[in-house]
Protein backbone atom coordinates (compact mmCIF):
# COMPACT_ATOMS: atom_id res chain seq x y z
CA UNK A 1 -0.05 -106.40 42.05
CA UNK A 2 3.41 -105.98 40.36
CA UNK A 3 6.33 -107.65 41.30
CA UNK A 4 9.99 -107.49 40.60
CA UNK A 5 11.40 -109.37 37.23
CA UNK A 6 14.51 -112.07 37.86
CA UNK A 7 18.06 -110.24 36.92
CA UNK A 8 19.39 -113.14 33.97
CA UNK A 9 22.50 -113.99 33.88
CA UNK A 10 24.23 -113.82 30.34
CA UNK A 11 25.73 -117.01 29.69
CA UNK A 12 26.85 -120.74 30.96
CA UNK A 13 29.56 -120.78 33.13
CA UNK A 14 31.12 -123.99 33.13
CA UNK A 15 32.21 -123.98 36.83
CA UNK A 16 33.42 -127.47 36.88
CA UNK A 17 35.80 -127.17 34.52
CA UNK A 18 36.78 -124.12 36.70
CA UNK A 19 37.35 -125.25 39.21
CA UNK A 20 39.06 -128.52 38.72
CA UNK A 21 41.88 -126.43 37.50
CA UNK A 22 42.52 -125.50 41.44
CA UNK A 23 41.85 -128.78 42.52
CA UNK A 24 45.39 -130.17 44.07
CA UNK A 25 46.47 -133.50 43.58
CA UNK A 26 45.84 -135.58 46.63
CA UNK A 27 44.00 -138.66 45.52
CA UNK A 28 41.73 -138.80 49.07
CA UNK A 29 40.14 -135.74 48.55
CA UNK A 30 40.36 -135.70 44.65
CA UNK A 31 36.38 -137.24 44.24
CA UNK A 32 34.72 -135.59 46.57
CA UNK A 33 36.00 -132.17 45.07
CA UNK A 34 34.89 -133.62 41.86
CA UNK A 35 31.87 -134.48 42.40
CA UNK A 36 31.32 -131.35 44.48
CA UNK A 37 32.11 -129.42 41.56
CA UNK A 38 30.08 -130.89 38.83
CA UNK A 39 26.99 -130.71 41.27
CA UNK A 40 27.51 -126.81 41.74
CA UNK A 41 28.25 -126.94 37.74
CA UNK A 42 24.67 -128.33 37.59
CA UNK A 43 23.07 -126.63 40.11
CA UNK A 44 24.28 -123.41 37.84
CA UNK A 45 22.24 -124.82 35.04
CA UNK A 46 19.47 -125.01 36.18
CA UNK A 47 18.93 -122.31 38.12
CA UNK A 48 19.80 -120.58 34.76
CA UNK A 49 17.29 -122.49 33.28
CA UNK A 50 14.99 -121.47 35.78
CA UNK A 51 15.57 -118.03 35.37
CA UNK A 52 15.23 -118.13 31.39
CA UNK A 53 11.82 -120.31 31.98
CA UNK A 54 9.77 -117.23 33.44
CA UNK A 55 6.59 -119.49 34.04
CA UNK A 56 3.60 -117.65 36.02
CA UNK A 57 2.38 -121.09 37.37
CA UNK A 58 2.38 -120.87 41.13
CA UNK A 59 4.51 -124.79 40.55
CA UNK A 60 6.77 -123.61 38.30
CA UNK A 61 7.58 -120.63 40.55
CA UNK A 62 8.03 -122.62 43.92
CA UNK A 63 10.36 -124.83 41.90
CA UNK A 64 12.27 -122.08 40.64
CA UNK A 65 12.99 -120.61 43.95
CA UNK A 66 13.81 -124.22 45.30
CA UNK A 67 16.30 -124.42 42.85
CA UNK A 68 17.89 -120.72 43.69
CA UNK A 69 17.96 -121.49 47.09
CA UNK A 70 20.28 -124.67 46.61
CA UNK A 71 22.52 -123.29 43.97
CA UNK A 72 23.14 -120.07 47.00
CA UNK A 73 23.99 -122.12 49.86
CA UNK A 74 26.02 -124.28 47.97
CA UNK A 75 27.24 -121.10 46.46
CA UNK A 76 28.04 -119.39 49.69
CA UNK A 77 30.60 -122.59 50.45
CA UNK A 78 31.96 -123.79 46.93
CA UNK A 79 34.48 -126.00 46.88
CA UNK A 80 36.78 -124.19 45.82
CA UNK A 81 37.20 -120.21 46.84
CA UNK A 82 35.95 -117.79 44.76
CA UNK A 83 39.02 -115.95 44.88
CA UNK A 84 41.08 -118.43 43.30
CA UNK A 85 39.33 -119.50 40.59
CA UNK A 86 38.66 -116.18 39.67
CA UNK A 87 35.50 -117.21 37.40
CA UNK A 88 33.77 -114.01 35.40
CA UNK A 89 30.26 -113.48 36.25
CA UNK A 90 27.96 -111.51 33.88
CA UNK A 91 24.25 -110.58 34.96
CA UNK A 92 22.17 -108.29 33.44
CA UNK A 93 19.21 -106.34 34.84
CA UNK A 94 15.49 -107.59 35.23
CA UNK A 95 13.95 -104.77 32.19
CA UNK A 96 17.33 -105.40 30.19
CA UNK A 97 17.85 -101.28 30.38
CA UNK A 98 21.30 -101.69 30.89
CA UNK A 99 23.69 -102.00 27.19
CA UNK A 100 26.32 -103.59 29.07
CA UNK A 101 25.87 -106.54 31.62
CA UNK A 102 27.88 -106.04 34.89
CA UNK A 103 30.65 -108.44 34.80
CA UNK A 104 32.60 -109.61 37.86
CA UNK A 105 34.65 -112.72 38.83
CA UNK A 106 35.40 -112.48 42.90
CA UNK A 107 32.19 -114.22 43.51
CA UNK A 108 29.88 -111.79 45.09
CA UNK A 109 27.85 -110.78 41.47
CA UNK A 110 26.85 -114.20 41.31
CA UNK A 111 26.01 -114.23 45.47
CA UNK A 112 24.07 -111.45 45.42
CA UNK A 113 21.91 -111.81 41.98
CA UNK A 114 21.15 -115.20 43.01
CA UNK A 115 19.74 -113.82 46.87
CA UNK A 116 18.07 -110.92 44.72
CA UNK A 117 16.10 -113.67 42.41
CA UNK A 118 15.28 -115.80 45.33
CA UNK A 119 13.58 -112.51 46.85
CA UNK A 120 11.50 -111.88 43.10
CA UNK A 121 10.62 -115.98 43.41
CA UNK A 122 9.04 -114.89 46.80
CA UNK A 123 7.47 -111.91 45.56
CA UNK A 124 5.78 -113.36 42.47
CA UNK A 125 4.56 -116.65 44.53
CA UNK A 126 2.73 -114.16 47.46
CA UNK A 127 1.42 -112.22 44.40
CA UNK A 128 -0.08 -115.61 42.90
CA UNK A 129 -1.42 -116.57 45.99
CA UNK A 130 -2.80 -113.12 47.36
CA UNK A 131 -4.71 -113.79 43.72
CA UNK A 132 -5.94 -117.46 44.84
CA UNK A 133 -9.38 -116.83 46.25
CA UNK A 134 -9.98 -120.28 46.40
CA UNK A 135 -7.07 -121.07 49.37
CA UNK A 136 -8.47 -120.05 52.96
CA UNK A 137 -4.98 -119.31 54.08
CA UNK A 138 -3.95 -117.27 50.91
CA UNK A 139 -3.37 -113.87 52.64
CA UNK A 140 -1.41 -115.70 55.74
CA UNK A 141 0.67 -117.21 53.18
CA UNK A 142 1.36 -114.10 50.95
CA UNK A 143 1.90 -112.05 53.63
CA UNK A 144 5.05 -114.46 54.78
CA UNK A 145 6.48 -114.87 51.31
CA UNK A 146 6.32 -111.00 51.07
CA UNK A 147 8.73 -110.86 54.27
CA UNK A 148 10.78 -113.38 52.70
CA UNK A 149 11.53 -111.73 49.70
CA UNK A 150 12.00 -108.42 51.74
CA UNK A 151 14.12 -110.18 53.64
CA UNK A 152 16.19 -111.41 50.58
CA UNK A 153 16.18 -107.78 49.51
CA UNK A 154 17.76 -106.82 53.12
CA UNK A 155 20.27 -109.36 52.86
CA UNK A 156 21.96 -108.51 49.08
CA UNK A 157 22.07 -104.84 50.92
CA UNK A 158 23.90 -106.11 54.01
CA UNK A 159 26.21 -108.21 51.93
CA UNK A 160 26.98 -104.84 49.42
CA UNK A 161 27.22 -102.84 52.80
CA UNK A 162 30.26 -105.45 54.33
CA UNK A 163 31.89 -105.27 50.90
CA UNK A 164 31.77 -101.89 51.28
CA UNK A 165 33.28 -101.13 47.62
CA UNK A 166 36.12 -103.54 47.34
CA UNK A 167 35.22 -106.41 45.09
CA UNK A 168 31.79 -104.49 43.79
CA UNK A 169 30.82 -100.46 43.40
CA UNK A 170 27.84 -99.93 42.98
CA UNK A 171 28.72 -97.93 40.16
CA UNK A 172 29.55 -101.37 38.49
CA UNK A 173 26.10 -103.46 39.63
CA UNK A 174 23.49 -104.09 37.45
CA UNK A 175 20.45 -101.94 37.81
CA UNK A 176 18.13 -103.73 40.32
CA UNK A 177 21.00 -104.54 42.79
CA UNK A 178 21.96 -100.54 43.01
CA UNK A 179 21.34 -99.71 46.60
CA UNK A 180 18.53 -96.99 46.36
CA UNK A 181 16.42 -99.33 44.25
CA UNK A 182 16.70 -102.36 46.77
CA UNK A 183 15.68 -99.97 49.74
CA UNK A 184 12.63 -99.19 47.19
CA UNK A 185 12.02 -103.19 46.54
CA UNK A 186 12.32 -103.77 50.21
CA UNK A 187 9.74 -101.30 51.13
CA UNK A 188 7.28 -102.46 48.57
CA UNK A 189 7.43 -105.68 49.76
CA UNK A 190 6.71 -104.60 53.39
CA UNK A 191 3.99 -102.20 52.07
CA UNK A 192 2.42 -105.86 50.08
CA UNK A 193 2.43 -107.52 53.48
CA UNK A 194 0.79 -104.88 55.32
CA UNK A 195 -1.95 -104.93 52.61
CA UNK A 196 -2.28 -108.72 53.17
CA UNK A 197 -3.36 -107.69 56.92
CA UNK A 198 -6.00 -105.32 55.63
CA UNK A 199 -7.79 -107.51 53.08
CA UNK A 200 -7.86 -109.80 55.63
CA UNK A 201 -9.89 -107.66 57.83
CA UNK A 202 -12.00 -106.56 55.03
CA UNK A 203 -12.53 -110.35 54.47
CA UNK A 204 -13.38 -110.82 57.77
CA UNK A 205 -16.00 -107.56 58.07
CA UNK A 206 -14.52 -106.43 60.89
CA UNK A 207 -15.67 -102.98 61.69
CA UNK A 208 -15.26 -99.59 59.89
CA UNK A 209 -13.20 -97.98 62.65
CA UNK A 210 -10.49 -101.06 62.11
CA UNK A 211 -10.76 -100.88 58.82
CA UNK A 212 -9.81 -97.13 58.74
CA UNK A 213 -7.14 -98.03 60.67
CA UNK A 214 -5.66 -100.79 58.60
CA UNK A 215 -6.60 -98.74 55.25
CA UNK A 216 -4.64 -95.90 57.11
CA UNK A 217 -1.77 -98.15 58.14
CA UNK A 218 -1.19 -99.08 54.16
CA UNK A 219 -1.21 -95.81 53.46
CA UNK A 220 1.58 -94.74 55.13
CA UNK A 221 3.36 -98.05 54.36
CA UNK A 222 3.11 -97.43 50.24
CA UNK A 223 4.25 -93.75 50.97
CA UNK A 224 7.04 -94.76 52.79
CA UNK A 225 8.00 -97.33 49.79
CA UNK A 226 6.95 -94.57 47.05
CA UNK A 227 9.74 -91.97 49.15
CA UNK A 228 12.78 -94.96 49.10
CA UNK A 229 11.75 -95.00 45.07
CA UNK A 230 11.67 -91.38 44.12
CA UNK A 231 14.82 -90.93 46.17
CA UNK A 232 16.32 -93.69 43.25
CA UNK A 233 14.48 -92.02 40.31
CA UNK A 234 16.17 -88.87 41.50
CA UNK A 235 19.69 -90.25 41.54
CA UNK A 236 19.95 -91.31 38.12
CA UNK A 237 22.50 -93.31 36.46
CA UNK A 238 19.41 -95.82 35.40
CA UNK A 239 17.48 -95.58 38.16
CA UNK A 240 15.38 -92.96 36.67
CA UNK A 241 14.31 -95.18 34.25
CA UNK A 242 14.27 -98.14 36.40
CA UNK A 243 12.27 -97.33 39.12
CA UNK A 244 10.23 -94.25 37.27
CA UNK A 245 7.91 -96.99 36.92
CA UNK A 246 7.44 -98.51 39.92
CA UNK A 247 7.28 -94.99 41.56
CA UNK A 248 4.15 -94.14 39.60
CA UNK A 249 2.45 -97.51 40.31
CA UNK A 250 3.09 -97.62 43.93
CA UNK A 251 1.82 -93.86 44.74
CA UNK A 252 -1.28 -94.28 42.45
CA UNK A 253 -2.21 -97.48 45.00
CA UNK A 254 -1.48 -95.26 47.59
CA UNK A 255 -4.00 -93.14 46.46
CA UNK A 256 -6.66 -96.03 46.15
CA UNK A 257 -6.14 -96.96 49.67
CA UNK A 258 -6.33 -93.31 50.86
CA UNK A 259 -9.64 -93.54 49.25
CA UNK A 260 -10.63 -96.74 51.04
CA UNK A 261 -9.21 -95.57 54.96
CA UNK A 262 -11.35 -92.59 53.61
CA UNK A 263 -14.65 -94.94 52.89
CA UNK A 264 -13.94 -96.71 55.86
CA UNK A 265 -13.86 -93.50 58.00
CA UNK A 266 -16.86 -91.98 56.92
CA UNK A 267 -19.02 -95.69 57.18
CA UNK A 268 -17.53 -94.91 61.20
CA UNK A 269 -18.91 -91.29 61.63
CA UNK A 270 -22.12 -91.02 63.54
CA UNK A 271 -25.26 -89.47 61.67
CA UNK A 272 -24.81 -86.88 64.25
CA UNK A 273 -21.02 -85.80 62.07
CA UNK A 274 -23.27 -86.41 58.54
CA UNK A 275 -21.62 -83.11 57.47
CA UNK A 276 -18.14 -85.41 58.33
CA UNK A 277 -18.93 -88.03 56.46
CA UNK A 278 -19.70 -86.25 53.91
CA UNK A 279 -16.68 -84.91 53.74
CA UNK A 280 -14.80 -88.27 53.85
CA UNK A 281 -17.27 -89.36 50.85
CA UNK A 282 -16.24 -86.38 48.87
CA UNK A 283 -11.90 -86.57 49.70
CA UNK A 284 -12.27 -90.38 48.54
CA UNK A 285 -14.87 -89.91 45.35
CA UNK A 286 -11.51 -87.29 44.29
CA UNK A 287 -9.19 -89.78 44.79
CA UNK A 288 -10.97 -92.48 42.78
CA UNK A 289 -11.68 -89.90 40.04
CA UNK A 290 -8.26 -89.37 40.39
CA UNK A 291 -7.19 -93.14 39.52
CA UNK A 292 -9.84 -93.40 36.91
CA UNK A 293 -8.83 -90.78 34.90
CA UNK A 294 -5.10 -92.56 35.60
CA UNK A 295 -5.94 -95.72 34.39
CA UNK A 296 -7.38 -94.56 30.98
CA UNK A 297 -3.92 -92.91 30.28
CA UNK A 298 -0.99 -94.51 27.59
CA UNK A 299 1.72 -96.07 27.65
CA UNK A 300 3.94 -92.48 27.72
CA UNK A 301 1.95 -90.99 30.72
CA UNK A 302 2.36 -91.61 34.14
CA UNK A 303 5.79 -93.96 33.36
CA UNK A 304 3.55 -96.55 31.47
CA UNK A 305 2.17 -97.06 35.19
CA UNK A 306 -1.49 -96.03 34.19
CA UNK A 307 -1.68 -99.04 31.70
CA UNK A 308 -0.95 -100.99 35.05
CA UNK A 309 -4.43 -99.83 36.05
CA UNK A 310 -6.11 -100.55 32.98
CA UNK A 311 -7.11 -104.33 33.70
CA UNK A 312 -8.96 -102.28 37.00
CA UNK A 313 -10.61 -99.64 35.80
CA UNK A 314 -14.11 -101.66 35.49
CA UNK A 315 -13.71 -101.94 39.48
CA UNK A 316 -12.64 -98.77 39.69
CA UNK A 317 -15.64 -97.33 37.90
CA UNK A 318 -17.77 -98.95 40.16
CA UNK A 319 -16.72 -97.89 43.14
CA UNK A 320 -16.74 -94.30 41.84
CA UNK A 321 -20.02 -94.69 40.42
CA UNK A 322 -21.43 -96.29 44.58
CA UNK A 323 -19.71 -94.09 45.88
CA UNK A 324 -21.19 -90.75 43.77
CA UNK A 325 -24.22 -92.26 44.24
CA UNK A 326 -24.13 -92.59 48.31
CA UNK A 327 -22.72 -89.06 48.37
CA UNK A 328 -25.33 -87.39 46.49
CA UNK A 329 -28.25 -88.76 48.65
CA UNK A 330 -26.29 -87.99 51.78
CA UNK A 331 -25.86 -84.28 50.88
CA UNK A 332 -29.61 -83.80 49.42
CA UNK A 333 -30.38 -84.97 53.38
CA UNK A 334 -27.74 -82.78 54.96
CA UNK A 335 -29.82 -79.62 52.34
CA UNK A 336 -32.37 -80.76 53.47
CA UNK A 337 -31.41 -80.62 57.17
CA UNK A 338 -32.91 -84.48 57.68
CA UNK A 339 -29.93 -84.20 60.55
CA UNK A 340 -30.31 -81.03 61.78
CA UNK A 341 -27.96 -77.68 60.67
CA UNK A 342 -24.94 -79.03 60.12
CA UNK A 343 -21.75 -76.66 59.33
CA UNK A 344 -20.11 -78.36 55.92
CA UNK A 345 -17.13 -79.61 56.19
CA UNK A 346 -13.80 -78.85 54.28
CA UNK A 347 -12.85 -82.18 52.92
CA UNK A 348 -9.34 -81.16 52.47
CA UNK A 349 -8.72 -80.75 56.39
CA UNK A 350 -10.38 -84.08 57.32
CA UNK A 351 -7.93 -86.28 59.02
CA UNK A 352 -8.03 -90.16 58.98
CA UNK A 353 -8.27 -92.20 62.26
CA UNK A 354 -4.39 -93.08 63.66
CA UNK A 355 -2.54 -95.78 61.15
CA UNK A 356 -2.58 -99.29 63.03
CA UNK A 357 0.49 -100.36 64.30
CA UNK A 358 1.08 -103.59 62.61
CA UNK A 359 4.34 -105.36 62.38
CA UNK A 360 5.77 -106.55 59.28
CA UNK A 361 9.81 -107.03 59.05
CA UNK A 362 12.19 -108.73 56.66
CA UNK A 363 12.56 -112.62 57.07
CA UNK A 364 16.21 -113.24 57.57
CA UNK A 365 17.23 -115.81 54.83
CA UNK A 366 18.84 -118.08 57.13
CA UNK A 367 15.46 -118.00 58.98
CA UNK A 368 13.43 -118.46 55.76
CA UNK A 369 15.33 -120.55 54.38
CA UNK A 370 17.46 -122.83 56.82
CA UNK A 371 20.71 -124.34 55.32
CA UNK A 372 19.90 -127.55 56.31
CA UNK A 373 16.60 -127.40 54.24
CA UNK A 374 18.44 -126.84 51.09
CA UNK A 375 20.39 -129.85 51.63
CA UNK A 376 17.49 -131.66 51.92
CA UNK A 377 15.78 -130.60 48.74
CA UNK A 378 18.94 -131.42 47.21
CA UNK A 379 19.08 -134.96 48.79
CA UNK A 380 21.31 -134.61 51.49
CA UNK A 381 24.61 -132.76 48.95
CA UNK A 382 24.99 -128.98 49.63
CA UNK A 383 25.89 -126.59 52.82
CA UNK A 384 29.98 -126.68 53.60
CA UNK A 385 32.93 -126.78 50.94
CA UNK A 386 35.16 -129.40 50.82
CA UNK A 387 38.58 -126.96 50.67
């Protein structure tokens, strides 16, 4: 399960010294600016230091995103305005495909690549625990830290949307924060936590016809994501090389899980539609064969998203190898008419059952992560600017 990589920002910014350059000279409110400052200067540290870490521990990741969610809300209220101080901003993208960093110093760079790298935190803790077998509420919880991030995603969009242009074009934005890519981000994210509902399920051996349906439902949910990200390949500037990528890897899932609402539908057809489930058998062994054949491919193929597969491909080879094996005894007894004539079936022209209608939206930030719970983590400090 791939995730998105943190944007870095380029250098230290010392925004205390900033800062105190604006700060006027009235004695009452002198320390309390102060000290205001040097805790966002801090707070700017680390979360760079967060950022340059790039631990996979599930701890280390949690902590990160603690500390990106302090350094925004303070951020969002410094105490000084971002307009006056007029501090230059430099972030670069997550794959470092850019040659220039995008520089800006009204404020809303640093905003929004913070609320972008508090949505990857999100994504790559749901990813570690979707991989935790060991936690009973693993999918529960991955499923909610995939709305989060979506739902950072969402809000870094609504934030470039109200600018509209006038302090950022997109034009000058790193990569990752490019409109068409975070509509691609946002989608994957959705299409993770509608997966999280379907391994559940599958967990839970509920039956083939719900299975189909869920299979089905993450289908459509991948395609959806796979459209927002070939509509940014095809716009270029970057993006093409960007989201090329991620393109390939999220349609060749879509494929696998074709193959499984496939699986699913024919372990639902009555021995009375063998001829049916044969054909089910037969669309899905294609698909498989399909991703097999994908995951044996280099680098330079498929956008380097075939080598994504490779780690796979002894799963994959099983279930191709079941599944050829199920199919061939099911069409000696349809040959041998063990259930009845039967007219074959095009395999082709075999729809799935209707997708589920599941319900997975964005998690508003100030709903995922509440103001007040920042302060908290940072002991009571952070939420409102002093000027």
């Amino acid at each position: 399960m791939e995730t998105p990589g943190y944007t870095t920002t380029m250098e230290h910014i010392d925004l205390s010294a900033a800062y105190r350059h604006f700060i006027p000279e009235t004695a009452s409110l002198t320390r309390k600016t102060l000290e205001a400052c040097d805790e966002l200067n801090k707070m700017r540290r680390e979360m760079k230091t967060a950022l340059d870490q790039k631990s996979e521990l599930l701890p280390h990741r949690q902590a990160a995103r603690e500390i990106l969610v302090k350094y925004y809300w303070q951020l969002t209220s410094p105490p000084i305005s971002h307009g006056k101080a007029r501090i230059e901003a430099k972030w670069s993208d997550s794959q470092k495909l850019s040659r220039k960093a995008a520089k800006d110093s009204s404020g809303l760079l640093e905003v929004v690549n913070v609320l972008f790298n508090i949505g990857a935190s999100s994504a790559a803790i749901a990813a570690l625990l979707f991989n935790s077998p060991n936690r009973p509420d693993r999918l529960q919880s991955a499923k909610r830290h995939f709305e989060e991030a979506a739902g950072a995603f969402e809000e870094v969009l609504r934030l470039l949307e109200e600018d509209a242009g006038r302090r950022l074009s997109h034009d000058s934005l790193n990569l990752d924060l490019r409109p068409l890519a975070l509509h691609g981000m946002r989608g994957v994210m959705l299409a993770y936590a509608v997966r999280c509902f379907y391994e559940k399920a599958q967990g839970e051996k509920k039956t083939a016809a719900v299975l189909a349906k869920l299979a089905h439902q993450v289908v459509v949910s991948y395609a959806a994501a796979a459209s927002r990200l070939q509509e940014a390949v095809r716009s270029k500037g970057g993006l093409e090389t960007l989201c090329a990528r991620w393109h390939a890897y999220i349609d060749l899932e879509r494929s696998y899980y074709e193959a499984r609402a496939h699986v699913h539908a024919a372990d639902g057809c009555p021995l009375s539609l063998a001829s049916a489930q044969a054909g089910h058998l037969a669309r899905a062994e294609a698909l498989l064969a399909s991703l097999h054949h994908a995951s044996l491919q280099p680098a330079r193929k498929l956008n380097g998203a075939g080598v994504l597969l490779a780690a796979h491909r002894p799963r994959l080879q099983y279930e191709l190898q079941e599944l050829r094996r199920r199919k061939e005894v099911l069409e000696k007894d349809l040959k041998n008419l063990v259930y009845g004539v039967q007219e074959p079936v095009d395999p082709s022209t075999l729809p799935l059952p209707e997708p589920s209608s599941l319900k997975v939206e964005p998690k508003p930030i100030a709903e995922a992560f509440p103001p007040q719970h920042a302060a908290a983590a940072a002991g009571g400090g952070g939420g409102g600017g002093l000027l």
